[in-house]
Amino acid sequence: MDIGKLLQKNTEELFKEADSIRRDNVGDIIHIRALLEISNICYRNCDYCGLRSDNKILTRYKMSLQDIEKTAKLAYDTGYKTIVLQSGESNCYDIKEFADMVAKLNNYGLTVTLSFGELSYINLKLLKDAGAKRYLLKFETADSKLYANLHKGYTLEDRLDCLYAIKELGYETGSGFLVGLPQENEDTIINNLQLLQKLNCDMVGIGVFIPHKNTPLASLNSGRVDITKKCVAITRILLPKCNIPITTSLSEFGDKYQMFSGGANVIMQNITPKIFADNYQIYPKKIVNIDILKDRSKLEKDINLLGRRPI
Ligand code: SAH
Ligand code: SF4
């Protein structure tokens, strides 16, 4: 498929095509995932991210395994079937104890999705064997030079090796990229979309870059929302059966449900207790008080009103 040509189409046309492919391939169900931001400790220093290790102003936290388990069980009892555990990249948990906690959540009936950055093969396997089903690791950009610039000391090659290990271990694999990184052009976007297709991702999250004041990219503008929306719709066309969430960064801009008519079929509901979420500022965002039960009921109601089926 000529991705360049798809990008030339107008948004309305792409949305229509993506919506029809979505309906034929994954139906009207909208999957609601609970997102728990378990720790903001990170040894990496990604130029775009507020959790980067050089951000010394940030108060770092780590939820205890007991608190993670308690919050996850509450989410399950409220109707969530999947929990996404996300954090900075660090070794702040004992991996064996962590795997035991994952096994408990799995036995409880939750589908556990992990997003902790690049882990070693051994640790990925340990967590998979404990029952984790899915792993999210965005490649962020398919341009290896830009990747190396934004992630000093790291390579796109290593990121992709990690993604292939995740796939080989049998995880449902999620990846994606950011729209609006510096020095990006149309070719970068085409290559990003091509890489998603090559990886044959099970899940794809496409975020909009939002500048954070304590990062080297503080003075840039946010990424273009219109291009991000087109990328989401094109992803549905390229990977008809994949799960596509409305990324939280995209929902910061205007109508957060709009992408449900342009290919998306998943939404993440943040369930991180406010005391922690206040310090999980990857990009600047308003943190509201969470109420796991009320938030889920509202989401279900909204989705039903859209004529879709929340699960
Ligand atoms: N540490 C893990 C997971 C947490 S970060 C990892 O990096 O994979 C999750 C995602 O936040 C990243 O994949 C990145 O795409 C996104 N992100 C980071 N900084 C951002 C910013 N300034 N604007 C929008 N998204 C951002
Ligand atoms: Fe750490 Fe992930 Fe942020 Fe990079 S994007 S600094 S790995 S939390």
PDB file of C-alpha atoms and ligand atoms in Angstrom, residues 48-49 86-89 115-117 137-138 140 159 178 208-210 249 280 282-283, ligand 1:
ATOM      1  CA  TYR A  48      11.013  14.664  25.219  1.00  0.00           C
ATOM      2  CA  CYS A  49       9.919  13.149  28.518  1.00  0.00           C
ATOM      3  CA  GLN A  86       3.380   1.382  33.276  1.00  0.00           C
ATOM      4  CA  SER A  87       6.546   2.959  34.681  1.00  0.00           C
ATOM      5  CA  GLY A  88       9.842   4.584  33.867  1.00  0.00           C
ATOM      6  CA  GLU A  89      12.693   2.242  32.990  1.00  0.00           C
ATOM      7  CA  SER A 115       5.012  -1.187  29.775  1.00  0.00           C
ATOM      8  CA  PHE A 116       8.316  -0.762  31.572  1.00  0.00           C
ATOM      9  CA  GLY A 117      10.636   0.098  28.675  1.00  0.00           C
ATOM     10  CA  LEU A 137       7.078  -0.652  23.832  1.00  0.00           C
ATOM     11  CA  LYS A 138       6.913   2.208  21.373  1.00  0.00           C
ATOM     12  CA  GLU A 140       9.063   6.339  19.095  1.00  0.00           C
ATOM     13  CA  ARG A 159      14.772  -1.086  20.799  1.00  0.00           C
ATOM     14  CA  LEU A 178       5.277  10.074  18.524  1.00  0.00           C
ATOM     15  CA  VAL A 208       1.264  13.554  19.957  1.00  0.00           C
ATOM     16  CA  PHE A 209       4.449  15.100  21.281  1.00  0.00           C
ATOM     17  CA  ILE A 210       3.637  17.674  23.990  1.00  0.00           C
ATOM     18  CA  SER A 249      -1.728  12.553  24.696  1.00  0.00           C
ATOM     19  CA  TYR A 280       3.704  11.052  36.547  1.00  0.00           C
ATOM     20  CA  ILE A 282       5.454  12.620  31.110  1.00  0.00           C
ATOM     21  CA  TYR A 283       4.039  15.781  29.541  1.00  0.00           C
TER      22      TYR A 283
HETATM   23  N1  SAH B   1       9.224   4.137  30.187  1.00  0.00           N
HETATM   24  C1  SAH B   1       8.444   3.384  29.285  1.00  0.00           C
HETATM   25  C2  SAH B   1       6.964   3.590  29.443  1.00  0.00           C
HETATM   26  C3  SAH B   1       6.507   4.926  29.945  1.00  0.00           C
HETATM   27  S1  SAH B   1       6.679   6.252  28.836  1.00  0.00           S
HETATM   28  C4  SAH B   1       8.856   3.689  27.860  1.00  0.00           C
HETATM   29  O1  SAH B   1       9.466   4.715  27.628  1.00  0.00           O
HETATM   30  O2  SAH B   1       8.574   2.866  26.991  1.00  0.00           O
HETATM   31  C5  SAH B   1       5.291   5.961  27.794  1.00  0.00           C
HETATM   32  C6  SAH B   1       5.257   6.781  26.535  1.00  0.00           C
HETATM   33  O3  SAH B   1       5.117   8.158  26.830  1.00  0.00           O
HETATM   34  C7  SAH B   1       6.485   6.740  25.671  1.00  0.00           C
HETATM   35  O4  SAH B   1       6.488   5.612  24.851  1.00  0.00           O
HETATM   36  C8  SAH B   1       6.373   8.036  24.869  1.00  0.00           C
HETATM   37  O5  SAH B   1       5.894   7.802  23.556  1.00  0.00           O
HETATM   38  C9  SAH B   1       5.334   8.863  25.654  1.00  0.00           C
HETATM   39  N2  SAH B   1       5.849  10.219  25.926  1.00  0.00           N
HETATM   40  C10 SAH B   1       6.959  10.559  26.599  1.00  0.00           C
HETATM   41  N3  SAH B   1       7.125  11.906  26.595  1.00  0.00           N
HETATM   42  C11 SAH B   1       6.102  12.442  25.893  1.00  0.00           C
HETATM   43  C12 SAH B   1       5.725  13.770  25.512  1.00  0.00           C
HETATM   44  N4  SAH B   1       6.440  14.821  25.876  1.00  0.00           N
HETATM   45  N5  SAH B   1       4.592  13.936  24.765  1.00  0.00           N
HETATM   46  C13 SAH B   1       3.836  12.856  24.420  1.00  0.00           C
HETATM   47  N6  SAH B   1       4.146  11.584  24.745  1.00  0.00           N
HETATM   48  C14 SAH B   1       5.273  11.366  25.470  1.00  0.00           C
END
